[in-house]
Amino acid sequence: DTEVTQTPKHLVMGMTNKKSLKCEQHMGHRAMYWYKQKAKKPPELMFVYSYEKLSINESVPSRFSPECPNSSLLNLHLHALQPEDSALYLCASSQDWGHRYYGYTFGSGTRLTVV
Amino acid sequence: AQSVTQLGSHVSVSEGALVLLRCNYSSSVPPYLFWYVQYPNQGLQLLLKYTSAATLVKGINGFEAEFKKSETSFHLTKPSAHMSDAAEYFCAVIQGGETSGSRLTFGEGTQLTVNP
């Protein structure tokens, strides 16, 4: 299995809703990442988990709450989002966060629309 | 800090023509460089990577890139464009290392259009 699987593919939520994005990989990778991508822009790093511990939070607002229940699963909990949070949310994984040799494998993303 | 700059936000070629997408890097240490492709409404797919083993790197779908230290460049090429190559292409560099962890950061991207 060489894939990163993200669900759901599309999500529409109101500003008062609570929802979660899910990411799963079975490649034995020990680092997982959340990126946010706005239209016509490159992906921007949000969070890094290494060996199931949060290692980087790129000053992301608290309405985004990441969780890594085990080495294969990464969640992003969403609450009280704003319309400007509408974007493509990408999950990625790599073999080991500490080594630059390894590239990242990306999922196909969740297209989030906040109304 | 390491970074990459992509020259040209839009490139248009005819089907069968040479594809050249430009990427320059800035790094005080040997860089680890990547090219990713993103098709509409999809995630990113790794095309190829440079990790100092060889300066000419061959990737998937007929793409290749050459690392030129003297020019601080890592341009992506394909001899003959196909309609299916139309997509957004991102050059990327991994910053950091063993003691500070890695960050994959991207250039601004180049939208490739292939005309029939």
XYZ file of N, CA and C in Angstrom:
693
model
N 0.850 -1.186 0.000
C 0.000 0.000 0.000
C 0.888 1.239 0.000
N 0.793 2.050 -1.048
C 1.652 3.229 -1.166
C 0.844 4.501 -1.201
N -0.305 4.485 -0.574
C -1.203 5.628 -0.655
C -1.473 6.270 0.697
N -1.826 7.547 0.580
C -2.384 8.275 1.709
C -3.845 8.530 1.368
N -4.734 8.076 2.226
C -6.168 8.164 1.960
C -6.805 9.216 2.835
N -7.519 10.139 2.196
C -8.192 11.204 2.935
C -9.702 11.116 2.740
N -10.428 11.305 3.832
C -11.883 11.349 3.774
C -12.400 12.477 4.658
N -13.507 13.120 4.288
C -14.194 12.963 3.005
C -13.458 13.706 1.895
N -13.857 13.529 0.675
C -13.243 14.263 -0.441
C -13.787 15.679 -0.523
N -15.030 15.843 -0.154
C -15.669 17.162 -0.160
C -16.411 17.343 1.157
N -16.425 18.565 1.671
C -17.130 18.857 2.911
C -17.630 20.286 2.874
N -18.922 20.450 3.130
C -19.514 21.771 3.278
C -20.005 21.881 4.717
N -19.581 22.916 5.406
C -19.992 23.057 6.793
C -20.318 24.506 7.126
N -21.232 24.662 8.063
C -21.579 25.988 8.532
C -20.587 26.459 9.573
N -20.615 27.733 9.856
C -19.637 28.327 10.768
C -19.814 27.851 12.210
N -20.966 27.254 12.538
C -21.163 26.769 13.903
C -20.984 25.262 14.026
N -20.695 24.614 12.907
C -20.573 23.160 12.912
C -19.244 22.696 13.490
N -19.248 21.405 13.873
C -18.008 20.695 14.207
C -17.881 19.520 13.253
N -16.740 19.435 12.612
C -16.496 18.331 11.696
C -15.045 17.878 11.846
N -14.742 16.718 11.251
C -13.374 16.207 11.291
C -12.946 15.701 9.930
N -11.687 15.931 9.611
C -11.061 15.360 8.432
C -10.189 14.193 8.882
N -10.164 13.165 8.041
C -9.431 11.963 8.404
C -8.381 11.643 7.350
N -7.232 11.166 7.817
C -6.132 10.793 6.937
C -5.548 9.482 7.422
N -5.261 8.574 6.505
C -4.764 7.261 6.880
C -3.671 6.816 5.916
N -2.613 6.219 6.463
C -1.557 5.630 5.637
C -1.084 4.338 6.283
N -0.705 3.392 5.426
C -0.246 2.089 5.908
C 1.115 1.754 5.319
N 1.944 2.783 5.164
C 3.281 2.595 4.608
C 4.339 2.502 5.708
N 3.896 2.572 6.960
C 4.859 2.532 8.052
C 5.580 3.846 8.258
N 5.071 4.916 7.648
C 5.679 6.234 7.824
C 5.457 6.742 9.239
N 6.470 7.410 9.796
C 6.377 7.868 11.181
C 6.172 9.379 11.284
N 6.064 10.044 10.161
C 5.776 11.478 10.168
C 4.545 11.739 9.308
N 3.657 12.587 9.810
C 2.455 12.938 9.066
C 2.226 14.439 9.171
N 1.608 14.979 8.135
C 1.537 16.429 7.991
C 0.141 16.849 7.524
N -0.261 18.036 7.945
C -1.422 18.709 7.369
C -0.942 19.964 6.666
N -1.440 20.110 5.420
C -1.195 21.310 4.636
C -2.540 21.925 4.259
N -2.523 23.248 4.069
C -3.686 23.973 3.577
C -3.311 24.600 2.241
N -4.191 24.462 1.246
C -3.912 25.039 -0.059
C -5.096 25.863 -0.538
N -4.869 27.153 -0.715
C -5.859 28.031 -1.299
C -5.711 27.975 -2.813
N -6.757 28.399 -3.498
C -6.777 28.326 -4.955
C -5.606 29.106 -5.558
N -4.958 28.526 -6.514
C -3.859 29.129 -7.265
C -2.636 29.439 -6.402
N -2.532 28.749 -5.259
C -1.405 28.958 -4.349
C -0.743 27.623 -4.024
N 0.510 27.664 -3.559
C 1.135 26.404 -3.135
C 0.612 25.959 -1.783
N 0.754 24.697 -1.450
C 0.357 24.229 -0.120
C 1.202 24.895 0.965
N 0.556 25.143 2.102
C 1.246 25.736 3.250
C 1.143 24.773 4.437
N 2.262 24.575 5.080
C 2.308 23.643 6.207
C 1.516 24.175 7.384
N 0.718 23.272 7.990
C -0.035 23.624 9.195
C 0.545 22.915 10.420
N 0.619 21.599 10.346
C 1.039 20.786 11.499
C 1.963 19.660 11.031
N 2.864 19.276 11.957
C 3.709 18.108 11.749
C 3.580 17.198 12.962
N 3.343 15.929 12.715
C 3.393 14.915 13.764
C 4.548 13.980 13.457
N 5.363 13.752 14.479
C 6.464 12.818 14.356
C 6.340 11.790 15.464
N 6.299 10.526 15.098
C 6.090 9.454 16.069
C 4.908 9.767 16.993
N 3.833 10.209 16.371
C 2.531 10.453 17.006
C 2.539 11.633 17.974
N 3.596 12.435 17.948
C 3.645 13.624 18.798
C 3.655 14.869 17.931
N 2.910 15.878 18.361
C 2.884 17.137 17.623
C 4.252 17.812 17.731
N 4.881 18.019 16.584
C 6.223 18.587 16.558
C 6.235 20.023 16.056
N 5.321 20.357 15.161
C 5.246 21.713 14.631
C 3.784 22.138 14.532
N 3.509 23.324 15.038
C 2.231 24.000 14.808
C 2.601 25.349 14.232
N 2.279 25.566 12.963
C 2.697 26.791 12.289
C 1.742 27.946 12.603
N 1.548 28.186 13.898
C 0.704 29.314 14.342
C -0.696 29.224 13.750
N -1.232 28.026 13.748
C -2.564 27.793 13.197
C -3.619 28.151 14.259
N -4.701 28.827 13.873
C -5.751 29.182 14.843
C -6.304 27.954 15.553
N -6.747 28.153 16.781
C -7.192 27.034 17.615
C -8.481 26.390 17.121
N -9.151 27.008 16.154
C -10.346 26.372 15.595
C -9.975 25.132 14.757
N -8.687 24.974 14.497
C -8.164 23.757 13.883
C -7.438 22.970 14.974
N -7.852 21.723 15.182
C -7.264 20.919 16.248
C -6.821 19.577 15.687
N -5.511 19.343 15.590
C -5.053 18.058 15.047
C -5.007 16.979 16.116
N -5.043 15.749 15.642
C -4.972 14.600 16.548
C -4.328 13.440 15.807
N -3.447 12.714 16.491
C -2.809 11.548 15.889
C -3.034 10.358 16.813
N -4.121 9.628 16.642
C -4.457 8.526 17.558
C -3.470 7.356 17.508
N -2.892 7.118 16.329
C -1.888 6.060 16.196
C -0.998 6.386 14.999
N -0.055 5.537 14.738
C 0.947 5.862 13.719
C 0.394 5.872 12.306
N -0.813 5.361 12.101
C -1.373 5.286 10.755
C -2.455 6.323 10.495
N -2.900 6.989 11.531
C -4.091 7.829 11.428
C -3.816 9.254 11.892
N -4.345 10.192 11.136
C -4.213 11.609 11.493
C -5.565 12.271 11.261
N -6.034 12.999 12.256
C -7.308 13.698 12.146
C -7.089 15.206 12.250
N -8.022 15.944 11.675
C -8.038 17.390 11.848
C -9.457 17.779 12.228
N -9.608 18.201 13.480
C -10.928 18.575 13.990
C -11.173 20.052 13.730
N -12.383 20.339 13.241
C -12.725 21.686 12.812
C -13.899 22.204 13.633
N -13.794 23.424 14.091
C -14.878 24.008 14.902
C -14.889 25.512 14.731
N -16.092 26.042 14.497
C -16.279 27.493 14.391
C -15.385 28.096 13.314
N -15.373 27.471 12.152
C -14.533 27.969 11.069
C -15.136 29.217 10.430
N -14.309 29.915 9.693
C -14.694 31.112 8.979
C -14.702 30.835 7.475
N -15.439 31.606 6.710
C -15.459 31.385 5.255
C -14.063 31.400 4.624
N -13.148 32.178 5.188
C -11.794 32.242 4.620
C -10.986 30.969 4.869
N -11.544 30.063 5.664
C -10.888 28.771 5.888
C -11.209 27.782 4.771
N -12.082 28.171 3.864
C -12.392 27.314 2.727
C -11.122 27.117 1.901
N -10.797 25.847 1.648
C -9.535 25.533 0.966
C -9.485 24.032 0.720
N -8.421 23.606 0.070
C -8.107 22.183 -0.068
C -7.155 21.820 1.070
N -7.534 20.829 1.865
C -6.685 20.398 2.977
C -6.025 19.079 2.590
N -4.710 19.122 2.593
C -3.921 17.980 2.150
C -3.209 17.342 3.327
N -3.249 16.043 3.345
C -2.492 15.261 4.313
C -1.303 14.641 3.580
N -0.195 14.520 4.272
C 0.993 13.895 3.690
C 1.700 13.070 4.746
N 2.529 12.170 4.294
C 3.347 11.395 5.227
C 4.737 11.214 4.638
N 5.684 10.958 5.525
C 7.036 10.636 5.086
C 7.633 9.633 6.049
N 8.701 8.972 5.582
C 9.246 7.864 6.369
C 9.715 8.321 7.740
N 10.402 9.463 7.751
C 10.940 9.944 9.015
C 11.114 11.445 8.923
N 10.611 12.184 9.888
C 10.652 13.640 9.861
C 12.075 14.179 9.902
N 12.971 13.439 10.507
C 14.318 13.954 10.723
C 15.230 13.884 9.509
N 14.821 13.164 8.463
C 15.718 12.974 7.341
C 15.178 13.631 6.090
N 15.973 14.505 5.497
C 15.514 15.250 4.339
C 15.479 14.406 3.079
N 16.108 13.252 3.112
C 16.168 12.411 1.916
C 14.777 11.980 1.449
N 13.878 11.785 2.391
C 12.582 11.207 2.038
C 11.606 12.293 1.589
N 11.028 12.078 0.451
C 9.975 12.986 0.014
C 8.689 12.681 0.750
N 7.714 13.494 0.508
C 6.419 13.321 1.144
C 5.449 12.669 0.147
N 4.582 11.808 0.653
C 3.486 11.243 -0.135
C 2.209 11.947 0.278
N 1.517 12.490 -0.697
C 0.314 13.272 -0.422
C -0.952 12.487 -0.718
N -1.992 12.789 0.052
C -3.313 12.317 -0.264
C -3.961 13.216 -1.309
N -5.169 12.866 -1.711
C -5.858 13.635 -2.749
C -6.590 14.847 -2.185
N -6.644 14.960 -0.864
C -7.169 16.172 -0.259
C -8.655 16.133 0.066
N -9.035 17.035 0.938
C -10.447 17.299 1.242
C -10.738 18.735 0.836
N -11.703 18.891 -0.040
C -12.120 20.235 -0.462
C -13.152 20.732 0.542
N -12.784 21.727 1.336
C -13.645 22.244 2.405
C -14.247 23.575 2.002
N -15.554 23.680 2.160
C -16.265 24.941 1.925
C -16.996 25.319 3.206
N -16.726 26.504 3.708
C -17.377 27.000 4.924
C -18.414 28.045 4.509
N -19.653 27.807 4.902
C -20.739 28.716 4.492
C -21.345 29.433 5.710
N 18.013 29.750 5.570
C 16.846 28.954 5.188
C 16.906 28.636 3.700
N 16.395 27.471 3.379
C 16.376 27.067 1.967
C 15.047 27.434 1.346
N 15.087 27.815 0.070
C 13.868 28.173 -0.627
C 14.025 27.879 -2.108
N 12.909 27.878 -2.818
C 12.921 27.706 -4.267
C 12.075 28.794 -4.903
N 12.476 29.177 -6.105
C 11.755 30.168 -6.891
C 11.467 29.594 -8.254
N 10.217 29.615 -8.637
C 9.836 29.137 -9.949
C 9.641 30.330 -10.867
N 10.296 30.288 -12.007
C 10.238 31.385 -12.953
C 9.142 31.126 -13.967
N 8.139 32.000 -13.939
C 7.023 31.830 -14.863
C 5.859 31.138 -14.191
N 4.789 31.872 -13.951
C 3.627 31.262 -13.306
C 2.779 30.495 -14.323
N 2.943 30.838 -15.607
C 2.219 30.152 -16.664
C 3.172 29.844 -17.816
N 3.118 28.602 -18.283
C 3.884 28.189 -19.456
C 2.917 27.498 -20.415
N 2.999 27.886 -21.684
C 2.125 27.298 -22.690
C 2.982 26.706 -23.796
N 2.720 25.457 -24.149
C 3.469 24.797 -25.222
C 2.490 24.082 -26.142
N 2.967 23.770 -27.320
C 2.172 22.966 -28.245
C 2.413 21.482 -27.986
N 1.436 20.691 -28.283
C 1.587 19.244 -28.134
C 2.771 18.789 -28.991
N 3.653 17.977 -28.379
C 4.844 17.510 -29.077
C 6.063 18.381 -28.881
N 5.888 19.571 -28.340
C 7.019 20.479 -28.126
C 7.711 20.186 -26.804
N 8.917 20.767 -26.688
C 9.688 20.620 -25.454
C 9.019 21.367 -24.306
N 8.991 20.719 -23.159
C 8.512 21.366 -21.941
C 9.725 21.741 -21.087
N 9.784 22.989 -20.647
C 10.853 23.455 -19.756
C 10.216 24.296 -18.664
N 10.287 23.815 -17.444
C 9.779 24.548 -16.288
C 10.970 24.852 -15.385
N 11.090 26.133 -15.019
C 12.300 26.585 -14.351
C 12.146 26.674 -12.838
N 13.200 26.269 -12.163
C 13.228 26.333 -10.707
C 14.654 26.662 -10.267
N 14.805 27.676 -9.451
C 16.087 28.012 -8.852
C 15.977 27.867 -7.338
N 17.050 27.443 -6.721
C 17.021 27.222 -5.284
C 18.009 28.136 -4.594
N 17.758 28.328 -3.344
C 18.657 29.081 -2.484
C 18.933 28.222 -1.262
N 20.205 27.867 -1.088
C 20.524 26.984 0.026
C 21.999 27.091 0.374
N 22.273 27.112 1.647
C 23.659 27.156 2.109
C 24.227 25.757 2.321
N 23.377 24.771 2.224
C 23.799 23.381 2.350
C 23.276 22.624 1.138
N 23.826 21.436 0.849
C 23.284 20.682 -0.295
C 21.793 20.488 -0.145
N 21.052 20.904 -1.169
C 19.601 20.838 -1.044
C 19.035 19.484 -1.438
N 17.877 19.180 -0.902
C 17.086 18.052 -1.366
C 15.890 18.656 -2.098
N 15.816 18.425 -3.393
C 14.852 19.107 -4.247
C 13.857 18.128 -4.860
N 12.664 18.610 -5.084
C 11.581 17.767 -5.580
C 10.765 18.536 -6.612
N 10.170 17.796 -7.526
C 9.126 18.305 -8.390
C 7.866 17.486 -8.147
N 6.759 18.230 -7.922
C 5.450 17.610 -7.762
C 4.529 18.131 -8.853
N 3.548 17.308 -9.229
C 2.521 17.728 -10.174
C 1.159 17.619 -9.493
N 0.304 18.582 -9.806
C -1.052 18.579 -9.258
C -2.051 18.759 -10.397
N -2.848 17.745 -10.628
C -3.918 17.830 -11.607
C -5.134 18.483 -10.950
N -6.027 19.051 -11.721
C -7.178 19.771 -11.149
C -7.936 18.943 -10.130
N -8.186 19.565 -8.989
C -8.980 18.949 -7.915
C -8.373 17.657 -7.384
N -7.054 17.577 -7.433
C -6.372 16.399 -6.906
C -5.240 16.813 -5.973
N -4.653 15.808 -5.325
C -3.497 16.059 -4.475
C -2.230 16.175 -5.294
N -1.099 16.130 -4.606
C 0.189 16.280 -5.276
C 0.831 14.915 -5.500
N 1.402 14.757 -6.677
C 2.082 13.509 -7.027
C 3.559 13.801 -7.259
N 4.419 13.000 -6.660
C 5.854 13.203 -6.824
C 6.288 12.789 -8.218
N 6.939 13.726 -8.929
C 7.482 13.429 -10.251
C 8.902 12.880 -10.149
N 9.737 13.550 -9.351
C 11.124 13.137 -9.203
C 11.738 13.891 -8.034
N 12.923 13.398 -7.604
C 13.611 14.055 -6.505
C 15.114 14.014 -6.714
N 15.790 15.046 -6.225
C 17.241 15.111 -6.237
C 17.746 14.986 -4.809
N 18.603 13.975 -4.611
C 19.141 13.767 -3.265
C 20.644 13.605 -3.301
N 21.281 14.174 -4.301
C 22.739 14.259 -4.483
C 23.378 13.000 -5.045
N 22.596 11.985 -5.369
C 23.172 10.755 -5.927
C 23.594 10.950 -7.382
N 22.810 11.702 -8.138
C 23.111 11.930 -9.553
C 22.536 13.266 -9.939
N 23.220 13.995 -10.819
C 22.748 15.344 -11.166
C 21.591 15.314 -12.151
N 21.504 14.280 -12.968
C 20.386 14.142 -13.896
C 19.428 13.111 -13.306
N 18.238 13.573 -13.027
C 17.255 12.730 -12.357
C 16.104 12.443 -13.309
N 15.786 11.182 -13.448
C 14.654 10.799 -14.295
C 13.454 10.495 -13.409
N 12.284 10.961 -13.869
C 11.087 10.755 -13.092
C 10.024 10.010 -13.870
N 8.812 10.141 -13.396
C 7.704 9.457 -14.042
C 7.190 10.279 -15.218
N 6.414 9.632 -16.081
C 5.743 10.289 -17.211
C 6.709 10.976 -18.178
N 7.952 10.505 -18.253
C 8.916 11.036 -19.206
C 9.606 12.324 -18.783
N 9.388 12.778 -17.578
C 10.029 14.004 -17.093
C 11.414 13.710 -16.528
N 12.270 14.698 -16.617
C 13.576 14.630 -15.985
C 13.997 16.022 -15.556
N 14.965 16.085 -14.662
C 15.465 17.369 -14.183
C 16.962 17.249 -13.956
N 17.650 18.350 -14.191
C 19.090 18.360 -14.006
C 19.471 19.345 -12.916
N 20.213 18.875 -11.944
C 20.703 19.720 -10.862
C 22.002 20.384 -11.320
N 22.014 21.723 -11.335
C 23.203 22.470 -11.716
C 23.589 23.381 -10.569
N 24.629 22.977 -9.863
C 25.057 23.742 -8.699
C 25.551 25.126 -9.094
N 26.257 25.212 -10.216
C 26.822 26.498 -10.643
C 25.737 27.516 -10.953
N 24.580 27.027 -11.344
C 23.467 27.918 -11.679
C 22.383 27.906 -10.597
N 22.580 27.151 -9.564
C 21.577 26.936 -8.495
C 20.212 26.661 -9.102
N 20.179 25.746 -10.055
C 18.932 25.464 -10.764
C 18.579 23.989 -10.718
N 17.307 23.728 -10.916
C 16.785 22.357 -10.962
C 15.577 22.404 -11.892
N 15.833 22.640 -13.166
C 14.757 22.799 -14.142
C 14.179 21.452 -14.556
N 12.883 21.449 -14.798
C 12.157 20.241 -15.193
C 11.957 20.263 -16.698
N 12.216 19.143 -17.367
C 12.048 19.082 -18.808
C 11.339 17.800 -19.223
N 10.723 17.902 -20.398
C 10.150 16.736 -21.049
C 10.283 16.973 -22.541
N 10.840 16.025 -23.288
C 11.127 16.280 -24.705
C 9.884 16.575 -25.544
N 8.773 15.921 -25.247
C 7.598 16.050 -26.089
C 6.344 16.122 -25.214
N 5.688 17.263 -25.240
C 4.524 17.467 -24.381
C 3.322 16.686 -24.888
N 2.549 16.219 -23.925
C 1.295 15.524 -24.236
C 0.171 16.299 -23.584
N -1.008 16.183 -24.166
C -2.161 16.912 -23.626
C -2.377 16.593 -22.144
N -2.088 15.373 -21.760
C -2.310 14.950 -20.382
C -1.308 15.567 -19.401
N -0.294 16.279 -19.916
C 0.682 16.934 -19.028
C 0.164 18.266 -18.475
N -0.946 18.733 -18.989
C -1.504 19.999 -18.511
C -1.857 19.879 -17.031
N -1.226 20.698 -16.225
C -1.384 20.618 -14.773
C -0.591 21.746 -14.126
N -0.641 21.792 -12.792
C 0.184 22.717 -12.010
C 1.405 21.945 -11.528
N 2.568 22.557 -11.682
C 3.819 21.921 -11.277
C 4.478 22.746 -10.185
N 4.889 22.050 -9.130
C 5.526 22.713 -7.995
C 6.933 22.166 -7.798
N 7.877 23.080 -7.708
C 9.221 22.749 -7.268
C 9.234 22.896 -5.751
N 9.950 22.027 -5.056
C 9.923 22.058 -3.599
C 11.296 21.700 -3.047
N 11.545 22.178 -1.849
C 12.794 21.877 -1.155
C 12.461 21.468 0.263
N 13.233 20.538 0.779
C 13.051 20.172 2.177
C 14.047 20.958 2.998
N 13.535 21.734 3.915
C 14.367 22.500 4.822
C 14.604 21.699 6.095
N 15.626 22.092 6.807
C 15.866 21.478 8.102
C 16.730 20.259 7.984
N 16.814 19.494 9.062
C 17.672 18.325 9.066
C 17.405 17.462 10.259
N 18.414 16.659 10.603
C 18.228 15.630 11.626
C 17.889 16.219 12.988
N 18.395 17.417 13.298
C 18.161 17.951 14.632
C 16.949 18.859 14.697
N 16.488 19.337 13.559
C 15.374 20.285 13.601
C 14.177 19.808 12.824
N 14.223 18.614 12.300
C 13.095 18.143 11.541
C 13.030 18.777 10.167
N 12.232 18.204 9.316
C 12.151 18.676 7.935
C 10.858 19.413 7.678
N 10.943 20.340 6.755
C 9.766 21.053 6.273
C 9.836 21.057 4.763
N 8.821 20.517 4.110
C 8.749 20.590 2.660
C 8.058 21.893 2.294
N 8.792 22.765 1.628
C 8.194 24.040 1.235
C 8.251 24.162 -0.276
N 7.267 24.855 -0.829
C 7.027 24.869 -2.259
C 7.308 26.228 -2.884
N 7.656 26.177 -4.165
C 7.631 27.388 -4.959
C 6.187 27.760 -5.253
N 6.007 28.882 -5.971
C 4.662 29.394 -6.222
C 3.889 28.587 -7.258
N 4.584 27.719 -7.954
C 3.916 26.878 -8.930
C 3.947 27.436 -10.339
N 3.886 26.534 -11.318
C 3.800 26.905 -12.738
C 2.662 26.121 -13.365
N 1.733 26.852 -13.940
C 0.611 26.217 -14.628
C 1.036 25.924 -16.063
N 1.036 24.644 -16.420
C 1.405 24.243 -17.776
C 0.152 24.011 -18.608
N 0.075 24.699 -19.725
C -0.996 24.507 -20.692
C -0.400 23.863 -21.940
N -1.075 22.842 -22.452
C -0.621 22.174 -23.674
C -1.683 22.385 -24.739
N -1.292 23.025 -25.825
C -2.212 23.334 -26.912
C -2.153 22.277 -28.003
N -3.310 21.931 -28.546
C -3.317 20.898 -29.599
C -2.688 21.409 -30.882
